[in-house]
Every structure is written in C-alpha cells, then in structure tokens.
Amino acid sequence: MAVRIFLSVCILFTLLTLSVADIKLIKDHNGDVPTNPEPCLRTCGGSTGYGKTTWEESFPGYLKTTIDISKCGFVATPIVTTSLNGNFNWYHVGMSSPRQMTKSEFGITVVGKALNAWDPDTTTKITSRYAEGYNWNINWIALGFTC
C-alpha cells in the first residue's frame, strides 16, 4: 500500500511540475516582440532518426535534408535549434544552421570539413553514403506559437 501511495504522489508531482513550466518567448523569429498570447507557446522537438534521415547531395561535398515539423502545429515560423548526431561529424560546417524555415519545415545543409589547425586536409567531400554509414541525423527543438 505504501508503494502505491508513493507512486501516486510521484505521478501527481510530475503532472503538477509539467503544468507549471514557465516558457517565455522574448523575441520571435523576426526579432520582434511576440503578439501571440503566451498560453499558445509550445516547445516541440524530435530527430530524423538513426538510419532514417534522407540525405540529398545537392553539390559535390554538400548534403542537405528537410525536416518536417508540421505536427508541432505552429502558426508562424518558430525558433529552431539543431544538432547533427551520429559518428565522425564533429567538425563539418552547417550542422546547426537551419535554412528556409517555415512553420512546417526547415532544411539543414552540411558541407565537408571545416578549416582547422589539427587537420589541414580540407579536401573531404561528404556523400549521402558517408552520412548514412555514420548514422548522421538531425536532432531539433523548436519554440513557437500554436495560436
């Protein structure tokens, strides 16, 4: 019985904590003070998934993918933060730079190796096979309004 009460208290505490979370958007995607009501603010996140990301080779050494965020229900372009997950991805360019953002999708373009002091070989041209072989995928979090 004590275990059942303890679990009930834990569940209640978790629900109360989730319901009083304080999220505030100071500036929107355009850098303006939002005019939408705060109860409509939503944080939504996801991943394209290991082995499930579709990489397109747009130019030699350039990979791009489009991430669908339409299930978040945003009414305007949200603020999006991204990261490139997987193996052997630590110094490529573009992995955290969303492009062509809308309320329902955004794109990521990853370009070969960045110039750096410890590995002067910058001739690497990444391919979709390379990205898929190392399980590259995009993790993302978006903050925006739903009304």
PDB file of C-alpha atoms in Angstrom:
ATOM      1  CA  MET A   1       0.000   0.000   0.000  1.00  0.00           C
ATOM      2  CA  ALA A   2       2.836   2.406   0.842  1.00  0.00           C
ATOM      3  CA  VAL A   3       4.377   1.789  -2.574  1.00  0.00           C
ATOM      4  CA  ARG A   4       1.074   2.582  -4.280  1.00  0.00           C
ATOM      5  CA  ILE A   5       0.753   5.870  -2.332  1.00  0.00           C
ATOM      6  CA  PHE A   6       4.368   6.757  -3.118  1.00  0.00           C
ATOM      7  CA  LEU A   7       3.845   6.137  -6.846  1.00  0.00           C
ATOM      8  CA  SER A   8       0.628   8.185  -6.813  1.00  0.00           C
ATOM      9  CA  VAL A   9       2.440  11.100  -5.157  1.00  0.00           C
ATOM     10  CA  CYS A  10       5.270  10.842  -7.712  1.00  0.00           C
ATOM     11  CA  ILE A  11       2.814  10.897 -10.622  1.00  0.00           C
ATOM     12  CA  LEU A  12       0.925  13.853  -9.137  1.00  0.00           C
ATOM     13  CA  PHE A  13       4.170  15.770  -8.564  1.00  0.00           C
ATOM     14  CA  THR A  14       5.268  15.097 -12.162  1.00  0.00           C
ATOM     15  CA  LEU A  15       1.943  16.293 -13.576  1.00  0.00           C
ATOM     16  CA  LEU A  16       1.992  19.443 -11.453  1.00  0.00           C
ATOM     17  CA  THR A  17       5.567  20.189 -12.467  1.00  0.00           C
ATOM     18  CA  LEU A  18       4.700  19.834 -16.157  1.00  0.00           C
ATOM     19  CA  SER A  19       1.643  22.058 -15.849  1.00  0.00           C
ATOM     20  CA  VAL A  20       3.501  24.960 -14.225  1.00  0.00           C
ATOM     21  CA  ALA A  21       6.534  25.003 -16.502  1.00  0.00           C
ATOM     22  CA  ASP A  22       7.399  28.584 -17.356  1.00  0.00           C
ATOM     23  CA  ILE A  23       8.252  29.213 -21.005  1.00  0.00           C
ATOM     24  CA  LYS A  24       8.583  32.764 -22.253  1.00  0.00           C
ATOM     25  CA  LEU A  25       9.490  33.958 -25.736  1.00  0.00           C
ATOM     26  CA  ILE A  26      11.166  37.382 -25.598  1.00  0.00           C
ATOM     27  CA  LYS A  27      11.661  37.865 -29.363  1.00  0.00           C
ATOM     28  CA  ASP A  28      10.180  35.868 -32.233  1.00  0.00           C
ATOM     29  CA  HIS A  29      11.849  34.506 -35.380  1.00  0.00           C
ATOM     30  CA  ASN A  30      11.909  38.015 -36.882  1.00  0.00           C
ATOM     31  CA  GLY A  31      13.426  39.577 -33.759  1.00  0.00           C
ATOM     32  CA  ASP A  32      10.125  41.258 -32.834  1.00  0.00           C
ATOM     33  CA  VAL A  33       8.254  41.170 -29.537  1.00  0.00           C
ATOM     34  CA  PRO A  34       5.599  38.440 -29.985  1.00  0.00           C
ATOM     35  CA  THR A  35       1.962  39.498 -30.146  1.00  0.00           C
ATOM     36  CA  ASN A  36       0.556  35.979 -29.686  1.00  0.00           C
ATOM     37  CA  PRO A  37      -0.813  35.058 -26.251  1.00  0.00           C
ATOM     38  CA  GLU A  38       1.678  33.138 -24.067  1.00  0.00           C
ATOM     39  CA  PRO A  39      -0.627  30.190 -23.375  1.00  0.00           C
ATOM     40  CA  CYS A  40      -0.179  29.348 -27.076  1.00  0.00           C
ATOM     41  CA  LEU A  41       3.611  28.967 -26.771  1.00  0.00           C
ATOM     42  CA  ARG A  42       4.838  25.435 -27.494  1.00  0.00           C
ATOM     43  CA  THR A  43       8.164  23.666 -27.336  1.00  0.00           C
ATOM     44  CA  CYS A  44       8.353  20.794 -29.795  1.00  0.00           C
ATOM     45  CA  GLY A  45      11.305  18.578 -30.641  1.00  0.00           C
ATOM     46  CA  GLY A  46      12.404  15.492 -32.457  1.00  0.00           C
ATOM     47  CA  SER A  47      15.002  13.703 -34.512  1.00  0.00           C
ATOM     48  CA  THR A  48      15.219  12.495 -38.074  1.00  0.00           C
ATOM     49  CA  GLY A  49      16.495   9.231 -36.563  1.00  0.00           C
ATOM     50  CA  TYR A  50      19.465   6.909 -36.968  1.00  0.00           C
ATOM     51  CA  GLY A  51      19.309   5.308 -40.371  1.00  0.00           C
ATOM     52  CA  LYS A  52      16.107   7.155 -41.263  1.00  0.00           C
ATOM     53  CA  THR A  53      17.439  10.516 -42.449  1.00  0.00           C
ATOM     54  CA  THR A  54      17.164  11.198 -46.171  1.00  0.00           C
ATOM     55  CA  TRP A  55      20.334  12.993 -47.294  1.00  0.00           C
ATOM     56  CA  GLU A  56      20.416  14.601 -50.733  1.00  0.00           C
ATOM     57  CA  GLU A  57      23.661  15.506 -52.489  1.00  0.00           C
ATOM     58  CA  SER A  58      22.933  18.958 -53.870  1.00  0.00           C
ATOM     59  CA  PHE A  59      26.531  19.715 -54.994  1.00  0.00           C
ATOM     60  CA  PRO A  60      29.754  17.718 -54.588  1.00  0.00           C
ATOM     61  CA  GLY A  61      30.564  17.774 -50.867  1.00  0.00           C
ATOM     62  CA  TYR A  62      27.183  19.287 -49.876  1.00  0.00           C
ATOM     63  CA  LEU A  63      24.451  17.267 -48.190  1.00  0.00           C
ATOM     64  CA  LYS A  64      21.017  18.553 -47.361  1.00  0.00           C
ATOM     65  CA  THR A  65      17.893  17.266 -45.685  1.00  0.00           C
ATOM     66  CA  THR A  66      14.482  18.711 -44.943  1.00  0.00           C
ATOM     67  CA  ILE A  67      12.884  18.261 -41.534  1.00  0.00           C
ATOM     68  CA  ASP A  68       9.097  18.151 -41.261  1.00  0.00           C
ATOM     69  CA  ILE A  69       7.820  19.946 -38.131  1.00  0.00           C
ATOM     70  CA  SER A  70       4.201  20.257 -39.249  1.00  0.00           C
ATOM     71  CA  LYS A  71       2.945  18.036 -36.397  1.00  0.00           C
ATOM     72  CA  CYS A  72       4.039  20.749 -33.935  1.00  0.00           C
ATOM     73  CA  GLY A  73       1.073  22.861 -35.098  1.00  0.00           C
ATOM     74  CA  PHE A  74       2.897  26.197 -35.293  1.00  0.00           C
ATOM     75  CA  VAL A  75       1.004  29.132 -36.838  1.00  0.00           C
ATOM     76  CA  ALA A  76       4.193  31.028 -37.729  1.00  0.00           C
ATOM     77  CA  THR A  77       7.882  30.241 -38.179  1.00  0.00           C
ATOM     78  CA  PRO A  78       9.316  29.080 -34.845  1.00  0.00           C
ATOM     79  CA  ILE A  79      12.799  29.491 -33.421  1.00  0.00           C
ATOM     80  CA  VAL A  80      14.733  26.275 -34.142  1.00  0.00           C
ATOM     81  CA  THR A  81      17.918  24.877 -32.639  1.00  0.00           C
ATOM     82  CA  THR A  82      19.573  21.842 -34.205  1.00  0.00           C
ATOM     83  CA  SER A  83      22.467  19.467 -33.789  1.00  0.00           C
ATOM     84  CA  LEU A  84      23.994  16.818 -36.024  1.00  0.00           C
ATOM     85  CA  ASN A  85      24.069  13.462 -34.266  1.00  0.00           C
ATOM     86  CA  GLY A  86      25.994  10.349 -35.303  1.00  0.00           C
ATOM     87  CA  ASN A  87      29.648   9.426 -35.691  1.00  0.00           C
ATOM     88  CA  PHE A  88      32.564  11.314 -37.274  1.00  0.00           C
ATOM     89  CA  ASN A  89      30.596  14.555 -37.522  1.00  0.00           C
ATOM     90  CA  TRP A  90      32.408  16.873 -35.142  1.00  0.00           C
ATOM     91  CA  TYR A  91      33.839  19.482 -37.476  1.00  0.00           C
ATOM     92  CA  HIS A  92      31.641  19.766 -40.503  1.00  0.00           C
ATOM     93  CA  VAL A  93      30.052  23.073 -41.476  1.00  0.00           C
ATOM     94  CA  GLY A  94      26.325  23.906 -41.346  1.00  0.00           C
ATOM     95  CA  MET A  95      25.124  21.203 -38.987  1.00  0.00           C
ATOM     96  CA  SER A  96      23.475  23.708 -36.661  1.00  0.00           C
ATOM     97  CA  SER A  97      22.308  26.252 -39.221  1.00  0.00           C
ATOM     98  CA  PRO A  98      18.636  25.796 -40.158  1.00  0.00           C
ATOM     99  CA  ARG A  99      17.703  27.285 -43.530  1.00  0.00           C
ATOM    100  CA  GLN A 100      14.463  28.045 -45.384  1.00  0.00           C
ATOM    101  CA  MET A 101      12.482  27.846 -42.170  1.00  0.00           C
ATOM    102  CA  THR A 102       8.686  27.865 -42.246  1.00  0.00           C
ATOM    103  CA  LYS A 103       6.013  26.919 -39.730  1.00  0.00           C
ATOM    104  CA  SER A 104       6.012  23.359 -41.113  1.00  0.00           C
ATOM    105  CA  GLU A 105       9.595  22.554 -42.142  1.00  0.00           C
ATOM    106  CA  PHE A 106      13.217  23.643 -42.303  1.00  0.00           C
ATOM    107  CA  GLY A 107      16.346  22.455 -44.042  1.00  0.00           C
ATOM    108  CA  ILE A 108      19.899  21.672 -42.983  1.00  0.00           C
ATOM    109  CA  THR A 109      22.885  21.722 -45.330  1.00  0.00           C
ATOM    110  CA  VAL A 110      26.121  20.088 -44.190  1.00  0.00           C
ATOM    111  CA  VAL A 111      29.360  20.863 -46.025  1.00  0.00           C
ATOM    112  CA  GLY A 112      32.639  18.872 -45.790  1.00  0.00           C
ATOM    113  CA  LYS A 113      35.229  19.508 -43.107  1.00  0.00           C
ATOM    114  CA  ALA A 114      35.758  22.957 -41.624  1.00  0.00           C
ATOM    115  CA  LEU A 115      39.214  24.516 -41.825  1.00  0.00           C
ATOM    116  CA  ASN A 116      41.049  23.791 -38.602  1.00  0.00           C
ATOM    117  CA  ALA A 117      44.545  23.681 -37.199  1.00  0.00           C
ATOM    118  CA  TRP A 118      44.701  19.995 -36.276  1.00  0.00           C
ATOM    119  CA  ASP A 119      43.655  18.553 -39.657  1.00  0.00           C
ATOM    120  CA  PRO A 120      44.730  20.649 -42.640  1.00  0.00           C
ATOM    121  CA  ASP A 121      43.184  18.129 -45.094  1.00  0.00           C
ATOM    122  CA  THR A 122      40.082  20.015 -46.232  1.00  0.00           C
ATOM    123  CA  THR A 123      39.539  18.026 -49.405  1.00  0.00           C
ATOM    124  CA  THR A 124      36.915  15.751 -47.837  1.00  0.00           C
ATOM    125  CA  LYS A 125      33.746  15.696 -49.886  1.00  0.00           C
ATOM    126  CA  ILE A 126      30.969  14.121 -47.868  1.00  0.00           C
ATOM    127  CA  THR A 127      28.351  11.986 -49.586  1.00  0.00           C
ATOM    128  CA  SER A 128      24.966  10.629 -48.599  1.00  0.00           C
ATOM    129  CA  ARG A 129      26.581   7.193 -48.272  1.00  0.00           C
ATOM    130  CA  TYR A 130      29.112   8.658 -45.814  1.00  0.00           C
ATOM    131  CA  ALA A 131      26.355  10.283 -43.732  1.00  0.00           C
ATOM    132  CA  GLU A 132      24.202   7.159 -43.742  1.00  0.00           C
ATOM    133  CA  GLY A 133      27.203   4.951 -42.891  1.00  0.00           C
ATOM    134  CA  TYR A 134      27.923   7.031 -39.813  1.00  0.00           C
ATOM    135  CA  ASN A 135      24.242   7.293 -38.777  1.00  0.00           C
ATOM    136  CA  TRP A 136      24.021  11.052 -39.170  1.00  0.00           C
ATOM    137  CA  ASN A 137      20.688  12.517 -38.147  1.00  0.00           C
ATOM    138  CA  ILE A 138      19.349  15.896 -37.083  1.00  0.00           C
ATOM    139  CA  ASN A 139      18.072  16.478 -33.559  1.00  0.00           C
ATOM    140  CA  TRP A 140      15.962  19.609 -33.207  1.00  0.00           C
ATOM    141  CA  ILE A 141      13.967  21.703 -30.772  1.00  0.00           C
ATOM    142  CA  ALA A 142      11.517  24.387 -31.909  1.00  0.00           C
ATOM    143  CA  LEU A 143       9.796  27.115 -29.899  1.00  0.00           C
ATOM    144  CA  GLY A 144       6.801  28.833 -31.419  1.00  0.00           C
ATOM    145  CA  PHE A 145       3.125  29.726 -31.188  1.00  0.00           C
ATOM    146  CA  THR A 146       0.154  27.488 -31.923  1.00  0.00           C
ATOM    147  CA  CYS A 147      -2.497  30.243 -31.877  1.00  0.00           C
TER     148      CYS A 147
END
